[in-house]
PDB file of C-alpha atoms in Angstrom:
ATOM      1  CA  MET R   1      -6.944  30.939 -25.861  1.00 61.00           C
ATOM      2  CA  ASP R   2      -9.925  30.726 -23.940  1.00 62.00           C
ATOM      3  CA  ARG R   3     -11.021  28.064 -26.127  1.00 63.00           C
ATOM      4  CA  SER R   4      -7.915  25.808 -25.848  1.00 60.00           C
ATOM      5  CA  ARG R   5      -8.047  26.162 -22.124  1.00 58.00           C
ATOM      6  CA  THR R   6     -11.297  24.986 -21.721  1.00 58.00           C
ATOM      7  CA  LYS R   7     -10.334  22.192 -24.252  1.00 55.00           C
ATOM      8  CA  LYS R   8      -7.418  21.451 -21.775  1.00 54.00           C
ATOM      9  CA  SER R   9      -9.276  21.723 -18.729  1.00 48.00           C
ATOM     10  CA  VAL R  10     -11.949  19.304 -19.955  1.00 49.00           C
ATOM     11  CA  ASP R  11     -10.202  15.946 -20.190  1.00 54.00           C
ATOM     12  CA  ARG R  12     -12.111  13.579 -22.664  1.00 63.00           C
ATOM     13  CA  LEU R  13     -10.992  10.223 -22.524  1.00 69.00           C
ATOM     14  CA  SER R  14      -9.715   9.055 -25.788  1.00 77.00           C
ATOM     15  CA  PHE R  15      -8.947   5.487 -27.067  1.00 80.00           C
ATOM     16  CA  SER R  16      -5.038   6.454 -26.942  1.00 76.00           C
ATOM     17  CA  GLY R  17      -5.640   7.669 -23.269  1.00 79.00           C
ATOM     18  CA  VAL R  18      -7.431   4.427 -22.424  1.00 85.00           C
ATOM     19  CA  VAL R  19      -4.710   2.198 -23.915  1.00 84.00           C
ATOM     20  CA  SER R  20      -1.918   4.413 -22.491  1.00 84.00           C
ATOM     21  CA  LEU R  21      -3.488   4.342 -19.060  1.00 88.00           C
ATOM     22  CA  ALA R  22      -4.136   0.464 -19.249  1.00 91.00           C
ATOM     23  CA  GLY R  23      -0.157   0.106 -20.179  1.00 90.00           C
ATOM     24  CA  LYS R  24       0.487   2.418 -17.080  1.00 91.00           C
ATOM     25  CA  TRP R  25      -1.748   0.384 -14.602  1.00 93.00           C
ATOM     26  CA  LEU R  26      -0.073  -2.871 -16.346  1.00 94.00           C
ATOM     27  CA  TRP R  27       3.684  -1.713 -16.086  1.00 91.00           C
ATOM     28  CA  TYR R  28       3.144  -0.652 -12.258  1.00 92.00           C
ATOM     29  CA  LEU R  29       1.129  -3.853 -11.465  1.00 93.00           C
ATOM     30  CA  GLY R  30       4.023  -5.802 -13.146  1.00 92.00           C
ATOM     31  CA  LEU R  31       6.767  -4.116 -10.957  1.00 90.00           C
ATOM     32  CA  LEU R  32       4.705  -4.020  -7.998  1.00 92.00           C
ATOM     33  CA  GLY R  33       3.909  -7.843  -8.168  1.00 92.00           C
ATOM     34  CA  GLN R  34       7.276  -8.350  -8.472  1.00 90.00           C
ATOM     35  CA  ILE R  35       8.596  -6.284  -5.401  1.00 91.00           C
ATOM     36  CA  PHE R  36       5.542  -7.942  -3.375  1.00 92.00           C
ATOM     37  CA  TRP R  37       6.899 -11.642  -4.326  1.00 91.00           C
ATOM     38  CA  ASN R  38       9.934 -10.714  -3.242  1.00 91.00           C
ATOM     39  CA  ILE R  39       9.163  -9.026   0.179  1.00 91.00           C
ATOM     40  CA  MET R  40       6.757 -11.689   1.089  1.00 90.00           C
ATOM     41  CA  ALA R  41       9.173 -14.472   0.523  1.00 90.00           C
ATOM     42  CA  LEU R  42      11.218 -12.695   2.933  1.00 91.00           C
ATOM     43  CA  VAL R  43       8.394 -12.628   5.141  1.00 88.00           C
ATOM     44  CA  ALA R  44       7.995 -16.531   4.445  1.00 89.00           C
ATOM     45  CA  VAL R  45      11.580 -17.035   5.258  1.00 90.00           C
ATOM     46  CA  ALA R  46      11.395 -15.099   8.497  1.00 86.00           C
ATOM     47  CA  GLN R  47       8.262 -16.633  10.084  1.00 83.00           C
ATOM     48  CA  HIS R  48       9.737 -20.173   8.940  1.00 83.00           C
ATOM     49  CA  ASP R  49      12.914 -19.332  11.265  1.00 81.00           C
ATOM     50  CA  ASN R  50      10.933 -18.027  14.024  1.00 79.00           C
ATOM     51  CA  PRO R  51       7.331 -19.555  14.024  1.00 73.00           C
ATOM     52  CA  ASN R  52       5.947 -17.771  16.952  1.00 77.00           C
ATOM     53  CA  ALA R  53       7.633 -14.408  15.958  1.00 71.00           C
ATOM     54  CA  MET R  54       4.372 -13.612  14.055  1.00 71.00           C
ATOM     55  CA  ALA R  55       2.048 -14.952  16.294  1.00 69.00           C
ATOM     56  CA  ASN R  56       3.751 -12.955  19.259  1.00 73.00           C
ATOM     57  CA  ILE R  57       3.306  -9.521  17.512  1.00 73.00           C
ATOM     58  CA  LEU R  58       0.045  -9.905  15.670  1.00 72.00           C
ATOM     59  CA  ARG R  59      -3.380 -11.410  16.578  1.00 74.00           C
ATOM     60  CA  PRO R  60      -4.577 -14.487  15.503  1.00 75.00           C
ATOM     61  CA  PRO R  61      -6.958 -13.275  13.238  1.00 78.00           C
ATOM     62  CA  LEU R  62      -4.241 -11.190  11.530  1.00 79.00           C
ATOM     63  CA  THR R  63      -1.942 -14.055  11.493  1.00 76.00           C
ATOM     64  CA  SER R  64      -4.257 -16.303   9.798  1.00 78.00           C
ATOM     65  CA  PHE R  65      -4.567 -13.489   7.169  1.00 83.00           C
ATOM     66  CA  LEU R  66      -0.803 -12.767   6.794  1.00 81.00           C
ATOM     67  CA  GLY R  67      -0.447 -16.489   6.073  1.00 81.00           C
ATOM     68  CA  LYS R  68      -3.024 -16.918   3.482  1.00 86.00           C
ATOM     69  CA  CYS R  69      -1.473 -13.625   2.183  1.00 86.00           C
ATOM     70  CA  ILE R  70       2.344 -15.472   1.809  1.00 86.00           C
ATOM     71  CA  GLN R  71       0.889 -18.684   0.676  1.00 88.00           C
ATOM     72  CA  ILE R  72      -0.513 -16.618  -2.285  1.00 89.00           C
ATOM     73  CA  SER R  73       2.231 -14.079  -2.860  1.00 87.00           C
ATOM     74  CA  THR R  74       4.788 -16.505  -2.825  1.00 87.00           C
ATOM     75  CA  SER R  75       3.482 -18.899  -5.456  1.00 87.00           C
ATOM     76  CA  ARG R  76       4.953 -19.277  -8.769  1.00 87.00           C
ATOM     77  CA  THR R  77       1.414 -18.477 -10.174  1.00 91.00           C
ATOM     78  CA  TRP R  78       1.804 -14.620  -8.473  1.00 91.00           C
ATOM     79  CA  ALA R  79       5.222 -14.219 -10.204  1.00 90.00           C
ATOM     80  CA  ARG R  80       4.119 -15.517 -13.424  1.00 92.00           C
ATOM     81  CA  ALA R  81       1.288 -12.993 -13.415  1.00 93.00           C
ATOM     82  CA  GLY R  82       3.355 -10.140 -12.258  1.00 92.00           C
ATOM     83  CA  LEU R  83       5.851 -11.082 -15.265  1.00 92.00           C
ATOM     84  CA  TRP R  84       2.796 -11.491 -17.869  1.00 94.00           C
ATOM     85  CA  CYS R  85       1.847  -7.923 -16.842  1.00 94.00           C
ATOM     86  CA  SER R  86       5.410  -6.577 -17.553  1.00 91.00           C
ATOM     87  CA  VAL R  87       5.640  -8.239 -20.867  1.00 92.00           C
ATOM     88  CA  CYS R  88       2.286  -7.345 -21.917  1.00 92.00           C
ATOM     89  CA  SER R  89       3.114  -3.625 -20.921  1.00 90.00           C
ATOM     90  CA  ILE R  90       6.764  -3.500 -22.510  1.00 88.00           C
ATOM     91  CA  TRP R  91       5.175  -1.294 -25.202  1.00 86.00           C
ATOM     92  CA  TRP R  92       4.250   1.418 -22.656  1.00 86.00           C
ATOM     93  CA  ASN R  93       6.692   4.326 -21.793  1.00 82.00           C
ATOM     94  CA  PRO R  94       5.660   7.720 -19.946  1.00 77.00           C
ATOM     95  CA  MET R  95       5.660   9.772 -23.008  1.00 73.00           C
ATOM     96  CA  PHE R  96       3.144   7.595 -24.912  1.00 66.00           C
ATOM     97  CA  LYS R  97       0.501   9.932 -24.984  1.00 64.00           C
ATOM     98  CA  GLN R  98       2.946  12.882 -26.641  1.00 63.00           C
ATOM     99  CA  MET R  99       4.510  10.213 -28.963  1.00 61.00           C
ATOM    100  CA  ASN R 100       1.062   9.466 -30.309  1.00 58.00           C
ATOM    101  CA  SER R 101       0.341  12.926 -30.264  1.00 58.00           C
ATOM    102  CA  GLY R 102       3.449  13.279 -33.015  1.00 58.00           C
ATOM    103  CA  PHE R 103       5.657  15.164 -30.472  1.00 54.00           C
ATOM    104  CA  MET R 104       8.692  12.896 -30.966  1.00 54.00           C
ATOM    105  CA  LYS R 105      10.992  15.476 -31.781  1.00 56.00           C
ATOM    106  CA  HIS R 106      11.337  16.816 -28.075  1.00 58.00           C
ATOM    107  CA  ILE R 107      11.546  13.503 -26.582  1.00 59.00           C
ATOM    108  CA  ARG R 108      15.164  12.248 -25.467  1.00 64.00           C
ATOM    109  CA  GLY R 109      16.024   9.028 -24.055  1.00 66.00           C
ATOM    110  CA  PHE R 110      13.345   7.355 -25.872  1.00 67.00           C
ATOM    111  CA  GLY R 111      15.330   4.331 -26.912  1.00 73.00           C
ATOM    112  CA  ASP R 112      16.873   4.201 -23.469  1.00 79.00           C
ATOM    113  CA  TRP R 113      13.711   3.948 -22.052  1.00 80.00           C
ATOM    114  CA  TYR R 114      13.087   0.855 -24.039  1.00 83.00           C
ATOM    115  CA  LYS R 115      16.575  -0.994 -23.613  1.00 85.00           C
ATOM    116  CA  LEU R 116      15.600  -0.599 -19.574  1.00 85.00           C
ATOM    117  CA  GLN R 117      12.535  -2.223 -20.073  1.00 86.00           C
ATOM    118  CA  PHE R 118      13.827  -5.117 -21.926  1.00 89.00           C
ATOM    119  CA  LEU R 119      16.667  -5.546 -19.945  1.00 88.00           C
ATOM    120  CA  LEU R 120      14.130  -5.330 -16.938  1.00 87.00           C
ATOM    121  CA  VAL R 121      11.837  -8.197 -18.327  1.00 89.00           C
ATOM    122  CA  VAL R 122      14.934 -10.278 -19.497  1.00 91.00           C
ATOM    123  CA  ILE R 123      16.417 -10.384 -16.043  1.00 89.00           C
ATOM    124  CA  ARG R 124      12.946 -10.679 -14.493  1.00 88.00           C
ATOM    125  CA  VAL R 125      12.214 -13.957 -16.767  1.00 90.00           C
ATOM    126  CA  LEU R 126      15.934 -15.350 -15.909  1.00 90.00           C
ATOM    127  CA  PHE R 127      15.309 -14.407 -12.029  1.00 89.00           C
ATOM    128  CA  TYR R 128      11.855 -16.541 -12.533  1.00 88.00           C
ATOM    129  CA  TYR R 129      13.369 -19.426 -13.920  1.00 89.00           C
ATOM    130  CA  ILE R 130      16.642 -19.524 -11.646  1.00 88.00           C
ATOM    131  CA  MET R 131      14.155 -18.958  -8.258  1.00 86.00           C
ATOM    132  CA  GLY R 132      13.045 -22.612  -9.222  1.00 79.00           C
ATOM    133  CA  THR R 133      16.352 -24.736  -9.864  1.00 82.00           C
ATOM    134  CA  GLY R 134      19.434 -25.581  -8.111  1.00 78.00           C
ATOM    135  CA  VAL R 135      20.448 -24.277  -4.737  1.00 78.00           C
ATOM    136  CA  PHE R 136      17.388 -21.688  -5.348  1.00 85.00           C
ATOM    137  CA  ALA R 137      15.159 -24.397  -5.524  1.00 82.00           C
ATOM    138  CA  ASP R 138      14.599 -24.472  -1.594  1.00 83.00           C
ATOM    139  CA  SER R 139      12.601 -21.119  -0.868  1.00 83.00           C
ATOM    140  CA  PHE R 140      14.315 -21.124   2.930  1.00 86.00           C
ATOM    141  CA  SER R 141      17.763 -21.422   1.775  1.00 87.00           C
ATOM    142  CA  PRO R 142      20.083 -18.489   2.344  1.00 89.00           C
ATOM    143  CA  ALA R 143      20.823 -18.332  -1.765  1.00 89.00           C
ATOM    144  CA  SER R 144      17.126 -17.651  -2.391  1.00 89.00           C
ATOM    145  CA  THR R 145      16.857 -15.292   0.824  1.00 90.00           C
ATOM    146  CA  GLY R 146      19.798 -13.659  -0.683  1.00 91.00           C
ATOM    147  CA  ALA R 147      18.136 -13.587  -4.321  1.00 90.00           C
ATOM    148  CA  HIS R 148      14.667 -12.047  -2.778  1.00 90.00           C
ATOM    149  CA  ILE R 149      16.818  -9.245  -1.050  1.00 91.00           C
ATOM    150  CA  PHE R 150      19.011  -8.413  -4.057  1.00 91.00           C
ATOM    151  CA  PHE R 151      16.256  -8.196  -6.864  1.00 88.00           C
ATOM    152  CA  PRO R 152      13.611  -5.712  -5.107  1.00 87.00           C
ATOM    153  CA  CYS R 153      16.514  -3.206  -4.837  1.00 89.00           C
ATOM    154  CA  PHE R 154      17.710  -4.192  -8.300  1.00 86.00           C
ATOM    155  CA  VAL R 155      14.437  -3.357 -10.015  1.00 82.00           C
ATOM    156  CA  ILE R 156      13.975   0.074  -7.852  1.00 82.00           C
ATOM    157  CA  LEU R 157      17.232   0.828  -9.313  1.00 83.00           C
ATOM    158  CA  VAL R 158      16.490   0.316 -12.841  1.00 78.00           C
ATOM    159  CA  ARG R 159      13.351   1.720 -12.520  1.00 70.00           C
ATOM    160  CA  THR R 160      14.244   4.926 -11.210  1.00 57.00           C
ATOM    161  CA  PRO R 161      12.919   7.673 -13.057  1.00 51.00           C
ATOM    162  CA  SER R 162      16.431   9.716 -13.451  1.00 49.00           C
ATOM    163  CA  SER R 163      17.966   7.016 -15.029  1.00 43.00           C
ATOM    164  CA  SER R 164      14.865   5.705 -17.180  1.00 44.00           C
ATOM    165  CA  LYS R 165      12.156   8.064 -17.741  1.00 48.00           C
ATOM    166  CA  CYS R 166      12.285   9.789 -21.044  1.00 46.00           C
ATOM    167  CA  SER R 167      12.411  13.658 -20.797  1.00 45.00           C
ATOM    168  CA  PHE R 168      11.491  16.555 -22.942  1.00 36.00           C
TER     169      PHE R 168
END
């Protein structure tokens, strides 16, 4: 018993652990990148509507820094990078370590996790495509603003652990 405790306490970094950690980081980077893109797009709209508001609140160096952050994070390149992180991590799930160890019999919601992840990636791809066309082509239009308000809420709702996490 003591040997098993010491074996568990020494957390060795295995290949599957590294792969799981990389998948987890990519998955979270993808979601956070999407949400950050949406939030910074809303900040850009607010700054566009009231250009002096940010200058009154923040000092000039911070205003300049915020402007550069807005420029980088509202680009299509940023959104595409977040989307690629999610696409590359679609295989990952919170129970990857248990799945790799052969404890699949006790995992419930395994299929639901992958269905939600696939749905989330497909909807994000559609959102990315739609945001550059039609009424959404103008990033300062009310339709674009509404989409950037709705989508982070949708991503968080789909991502919630109670609805999408595998359990024992």
